[in-house]
Amino acid sequence: MIVCQAYRFALDPTPREQGALASAVGGARFAYNWGLELVKQRLGERAAGQDVAVPWTLSALRREWNRAKAEVAPWWQENSKEAYSSGLDALARGLQNWADAGAGRRAGAPMGFPRRKKKGRGRQGCRFTTGAIGLEPDRHHVVLPRLGRLKTHESTRKLARHLERGTGRILSAAISRQAGRWVVSFTCEVQRAQRRPRNPAATVGVDVGIKHLAVLSGGEQIANPKPLTAARRKLGRLNRQLARCHGPRAADGTPRAPSARWRQAQAELARLHARIANLRAQALHQLTSRLAGTYGTVVVERLNVAGMVRNRRLARAIADSGMGQVRRLLGYKTSWAGGRLIQADRFYPSSTTCSGCGTVKAKLPLSERLFRCDNQACGLVGDRDENAARNLAALVELIKTQQMVVAGSGPETGMNACARDCQPTGDGGRSGNPGQHTASRAAAGSQQPIRV
């Protein structure tokens, strides 16, 4: 199975190499801002009635840059041409996303027109697609265009073994600075061996939440590390310390040079935020890797996390759990492990349905942590998250039943999608929507149990 996979290594550059890395990133930012000003200028001239061409694609922006770089950036030879091309590529993608969003061709939140990039703000990085890109035989150095040989903090053996065996090849490399640390990411095409989960026939329902990171249908509760909550006291202290320092702006908003103490406090605060993010990512990766490697079928919900964080009382806790990442990580990990991922529709009443008899409650507020079935003949009482996980696991049998009904009754018509079944494909899950199964359910907003 051929997959597109990234390998990320922390760099250990010398002060001179740090300056070269910063120069490459600055060159990408300069090309981006220069191209943005050129596009705005051409759009203004066209609005005034002039017949001018607006460079909108990467190839058009490259032609304009090559004609003007000797004048606008006489120092351009200090960096690789890929650094400037990376900035222009980011601009071309932003312009296309803005145009597609305005024309209704792009899903998601509305995209604004690209804005200038400021030094020290946002993500700092650039990408290399051509040139000398590779690993050194000692497995502790990488090679990048014009930057040369750079030492890494950790061994590169995981990627080096694929390159030595011929089961992988590097497509591109990207450098970035995060919380004062330089990292390099290699995007590779890797040949992965076909695998099977330890229990191919086993099914597990996963209900993610705030109190627990996840509750499995078997009753296991995965603890939520809550890294942001644990670090809030230290965050408050560092923010107060930063506010007392001589910052880049005066009380009246006038720009000024920040003090060395302010830079030190800002760097320490950034390192703490990076540690919080790393702890959260570690917990999510450990959970999803274990689920994908153990169970043949994993069932999760398609949660509307963007809408859930609008609740001001729960926004911080929801963001701290990172529940929106679970489905994304399981999407490719189940494919790599040889299993499948079933995604329940966001309107599927997993929390309000009794896992014993199928009765659906009219309401179940968040304050009620125990699920009590309204059906007196059933009388089920248990944890609401475990009840939801069991309902998700039972969705697999519903899909199997629906498949038999559809196979015996002709094409599916008049049925609402209830679950999406993502199975592994030969291209590592890059084919988009590998497959879907549908099951009959009540219309959205109705509180009736699912029937086939």
Short mmCIF file of C-alpha atoms in Angstrom, two decimals, residues 181-388:
data_model
loop_
_atom_site.label_atom_id
_atom_site.label_comp_id
_atom_site.label_asym_id
_atom_site.label_seq_id
_atom_site.Cartn_x
_atom_site.Cartn_y
_atom_site.Cartn_z
CA ARG A 181 12.70 25.65 17.68
CA TRP A 182 13.41 24.91 14.03
CA VAL A 183 11.88 21.74 12.56
CA VAL A 184 12.00 20.12 9.13
CA SER A 185 9.16 18.02 7.69
CA PHE A 186 9.70 15.64 4.78
CA THR A 187 6.64 14.75 2.72
CA CYS A 188 7.29 11.26 1.37
CA GLU A 189 5.67 8.55 -0.70
CA VAL A 190 6.10 5.37 1.32
CA GLN A 191 5.33 1.73 0.56
CA ARG A 192 3.66 0.35 3.69
CA ALA A 193 3.16 -3.35 4.31
CA GLN A 194 -0.40 -4.66 4.43
CA ARG A 195 -1.42 -5.15 8.05
CA ARG A 196 -4.34 -6.53 10.02
CA PRO A 197 -5.64 -5.37 13.41
CA ARG A 198 -5.09 -7.69 16.36
CA ASN A 199 -8.86 -8.35 16.48
CA PRO A 200 -10.10 -8.02 12.89
CA ALA A 201 -13.65 -9.14 13.73
CA ALA A 202 -14.00 -6.87 16.78
CA THR A 203 -16.05 -3.67 16.72
CA VAL A 204 -15.74 -0.74 19.10
CA GLY A 205 -17.85 2.38 19.50
CA VAL A 206 -15.98 5.50 20.58
CA ASP A 207 -17.78 8.37 22.30
CA VAL A 208 -15.46 11.35 22.77
CA GLY A 209 -16.13 13.91 25.46
CA ILE A 210 -14.77 16.38 27.99
CA LYS A 211 -14.78 14.53 31.29
CA HIS A 212 -13.13 11.55 29.59
CA LEU A 213 -11.17 11.80 26.38
CA ALA A 214 -13.11 8.79 25.10
CA VAL A 215 -15.43 6.11 26.41
CA LEU A 216 -15.43 2.77 24.58
CA SER A 217 -18.42 0.53 24.07
CA GLY A 218 -16.76 -2.10 26.25
CA GLY A 219 -16.92 0.22 29.24
CA GLU A 220 -13.29 1.42 29.21
CA GLN A 221 -12.83 5.10 30.02
CA ILE A 222 -9.81 6.93 28.59
CA ALA A 223 -8.66 9.73 30.89
CA ASN A 224 -8.49 13.25 29.49
CA PRO A 225 -5.08 14.80 30.34
CA LYS A 226 -6.49 18.36 30.08
CA PRO A 227 -3.09 19.96 29.47
CA LEU A 228 -4.45 23.50 29.20
CA THR A 229 -6.36 23.22 32.48
CA ALA A 230 -3.26 21.88 34.24
CA ALA A 231 -1.11 24.77 32.96
CA ARG A 232 -3.57 27.65 33.47
CA ARG A 233 -1.92 28.82 36.69
CA LYS A 234 1.51 28.98 35.09
CA LEU A 235 0.05 30.61 31.98
CA GLY A 236 -1.50 33.33 34.11
CA ARG A 237 1.80 34.01 35.86
CA LEU A 238 3.74 34.24 32.58
CA ASN A 239 1.12 36.51 31.01
CA ARG A 240 1.29 38.87 33.99
CA GLN A 241 5.07 38.84 33.79
CA LEU A 242 4.90 39.63 30.06
CA ALA A 243 2.45 42.50 30.67
CA ARG A 244 4.85 44.13 33.15
CA CYS A 245 7.73 44.16 30.67
CA HIS A 246 8.63 46.91 28.20
CA GLY A 247 6.63 45.60 25.25
CA PRO A 248 6.59 46.53 21.55
CA ARG A 249 3.77 49.04 22.06
CA ALA A 250 3.33 51.86 24.54
CA ALA A 251 0.15 52.50 26.52
CA ASP A 252 -1.12 54.85 23.79
CA GLY A 253 -0.42 52.28 21.06
CA THR A 254 2.78 53.85 19.77
CA PRO A 255 5.24 51.24 18.40
CA ARG A 256 8.55 50.93 20.22
CA ALA A 257 11.44 48.53 20.55
CA PRO A 258 10.67 45.77 23.09
CA SER A 259 13.10 45.06 25.90
CA ALA A 260 15.22 41.92 26.25
CA ARG A 261 13.14 40.86 29.26
CA TRP A 262 9.98 41.11 27.17
CA ARG A 263 11.50 38.85 24.50
CA GLN A 264 12.57 36.34 27.15
CA ALA A 265 9.09 36.29 28.72
CA GLN A 266 7.46 35.92 25.31
CA ALA A 267 9.74 33.00 24.41
CA GLU A 268 8.98 31.23 27.69
CA LEU A 269 5.24 31.71 27.16
CA ALA A 270 5.51 30.34 23.62
CA ARG A 271 7.38 27.27 24.88
CA LEU A 272 4.64 26.58 27.42
CA HIS A 273 1.93 26.84 24.76
CA ALA A 274 3.91 24.47 22.53
CA ARG A 275 4.23 21.98 25.41
CA ILE A 276 0.45 22.10 25.97
CA ALA A 277 -0.19 21.40 22.29
CA ASN A 278 2.34 18.55 22.25
CA LEU A 279 0.80 16.88 25.31
CA ARG A 280 -2.64 17.08 23.74
CA ALA A 281 -1.38 15.65 20.45
CA GLN A 282 0.44 12.83 22.25
CA ALA A 283 -2.72 11.72 24.06
CA LEU A 284 -4.75 11.79 20.84
CA HIS A 285 -2.13 9.82 18.88
CA GLN A 286 -1.80 7.19 21.60
CA LEU A 287 -5.57 6.70 21.72
CA THR A 288 -6.15 6.53 17.97
CA SER A 289 -3.13 4.30 17.31
CA ARG A 290 -4.32 1.80 19.91
CA LEU A 291 -7.87 1.75 18.53
CA ALA A 292 -6.75 1.37 14.91
CA GLY A 293 -4.28 -1.39 15.74
CA THR A 294 -6.67 -3.37 17.96
CA TYR A 295 -10.15 -3.31 16.39
CA GLY A 296 -11.18 -4.20 12.87
CA THR A 297 -14.08 -1.71 12.90
CA VAL A 298 -14.14 1.63 14.74
CA VAL A 299 -17.33 3.70 14.92
CA VAL A 300 -17.27 7.42 15.77
CA GLU A 301 -19.61 10.40 15.41
CA ARG A 302 -19.26 13.31 13.00
CA LEU A 303 -19.43 16.03 15.65
CA ASN A 304 -20.01 19.69 14.83
CA VAL A 305 -17.09 20.87 16.98
CA ALA A 306 -17.08 24.33 15.38
CA GLY A 307 -20.64 24.82 16.61
CA MET A 308 -19.97 23.27 20.00
CA VAL A 309 -17.19 25.75 20.86
CA ARG A 310 -19.68 28.60 20.53
CA ASN A 311 -20.93 27.61 23.97
CA ARG A 312 -18.93 30.04 26.10
CA ARG A 313 -19.21 27.82 29.17
CA LEU A 314 -17.71 24.77 27.46
CA ALA A 315 -15.54 26.30 24.73
CA ARG A 316 -12.26 26.08 26.67
CA ALA A 317 -12.87 22.50 27.82
CA ILE A 318 -13.87 21.35 24.32
CA ALA A 319 -10.81 22.97 22.75
CA ASP A 320 -8.58 21.50 25.48
CA SER A 321 -9.76 17.95 24.75
CA GLY A 322 -9.07 18.15 20.99
CA MET A 323 -12.05 15.91 20.25
CA GLY A 324 -12.28 17.20 16.70
CA GLN A 325 -8.97 15.50 15.84
CA VAL A 326 -10.02 11.96 16.79
CA ARG A 327 -12.04 11.31 13.64
CA ARG A 328 -9.33 12.79 11.39
CA LEU A 329 -6.56 10.69 12.94
CA LEU A 330 -8.64 7.51 12.82
CA GLY A 331 -9.42 8.19 9.17
CA TYR A 332 -5.92 7.34 7.97
CA LYS A 333 -4.73 5.13 10.84
CA THR A 334 -7.52 2.59 10.35
CA SER A 335 -6.68 2.46 6.65
CA TRP A 336 -2.99 1.87 7.38
CA ALA A 337 -3.81 -0.81 9.98
CA GLY A 338 -6.14 -2.70 7.62
CA GLY A 339 -9.37 -1.86 9.44
CA ARG A 340 -12.29 0.41 8.64
CA LEU A 341 -13.84 3.52 10.13
CA ILE A 342 -17.61 4.08 10.29
CA GLN A 343 -18.75 7.65 10.86
CA ALA A 344 -22.23 8.14 12.30
CA ASP A 345 -24.22 11.14 11.13
CA ARG A 346 -24.13 14.14 13.45
CA PHE A 347 -27.90 13.85 13.90
CA TYR A 348 -27.76 10.20 14.93
CA PRO A 349 -29.25 10.13 18.50
CA SER A 350 -26.52 8.05 20.13
CA SER A 351 -26.77 9.78 23.53
CA THR A 352 -30.56 9.79 23.82
CA THR A 353 -31.17 6.24 22.57
CA CYS A 354 -31.34 3.34 25.01
CA SER A 355 -28.72 0.73 24.10
CA GLY A 356 -30.94 -1.98 25.62
CA CYS A 357 -34.33 -1.55 23.98
CA GLY A 358 -33.85 1.29 21.46
CA THR A 359 -36.22 3.78 23.11
CA VAL A 360 -35.29 7.40 22.41
CA LYS A 361 -35.60 10.00 25.15
CA ALA A 362 -37.15 13.35 24.28
CA LYS A 363 -34.47 15.32 26.17
CA LEU A 364 -31.20 14.54 27.91
CA PRO A 365 -29.45 17.65 29.33
CA LEU A 366 -25.69 17.64 29.84
CA SER A 367 -26.15 17.85 33.60
CA GLU A 368 -27.55 14.31 33.65
CA ARG A 369 -24.53 12.01 33.61
CA LEU A 370 -26.62 8.84 34.08
CA PHE A 371 -28.87 7.49 31.37
CA ARG A 372 -32.23 6.18 32.62
CA CYS A 373 -34.45 4.45 30.09
CA ASP A 374 -38.05 5.71 30.04
CA ASN A 375 -39.29 2.25 29.07
CA GLN A 376 -40.39 0.58 32.31
CA ALA A 377 -39.99 -2.85 30.76
CA CYS A 378 -36.31 -2.10 30.18
CA GLY A 379 -35.28 0.18 33.04
CA LEU A 380 -31.67 0.50 31.89
CA VAL A 381 -29.53 2.77 34.11
CA GLY A 382 -25.88 3.49 33.29
CA ASP A 383 -23.28 6.02 32.26
CA ARG A 384 -24.54 8.16 29.40
CA ASP A 385 -21.21 8.12 27.54
CA GLU A 386 -20.96 4.34 27.70
CA ASN A 387 -24.56 4.07 26.51
CA ALA A 388 -23.72 6.30 23.52
#
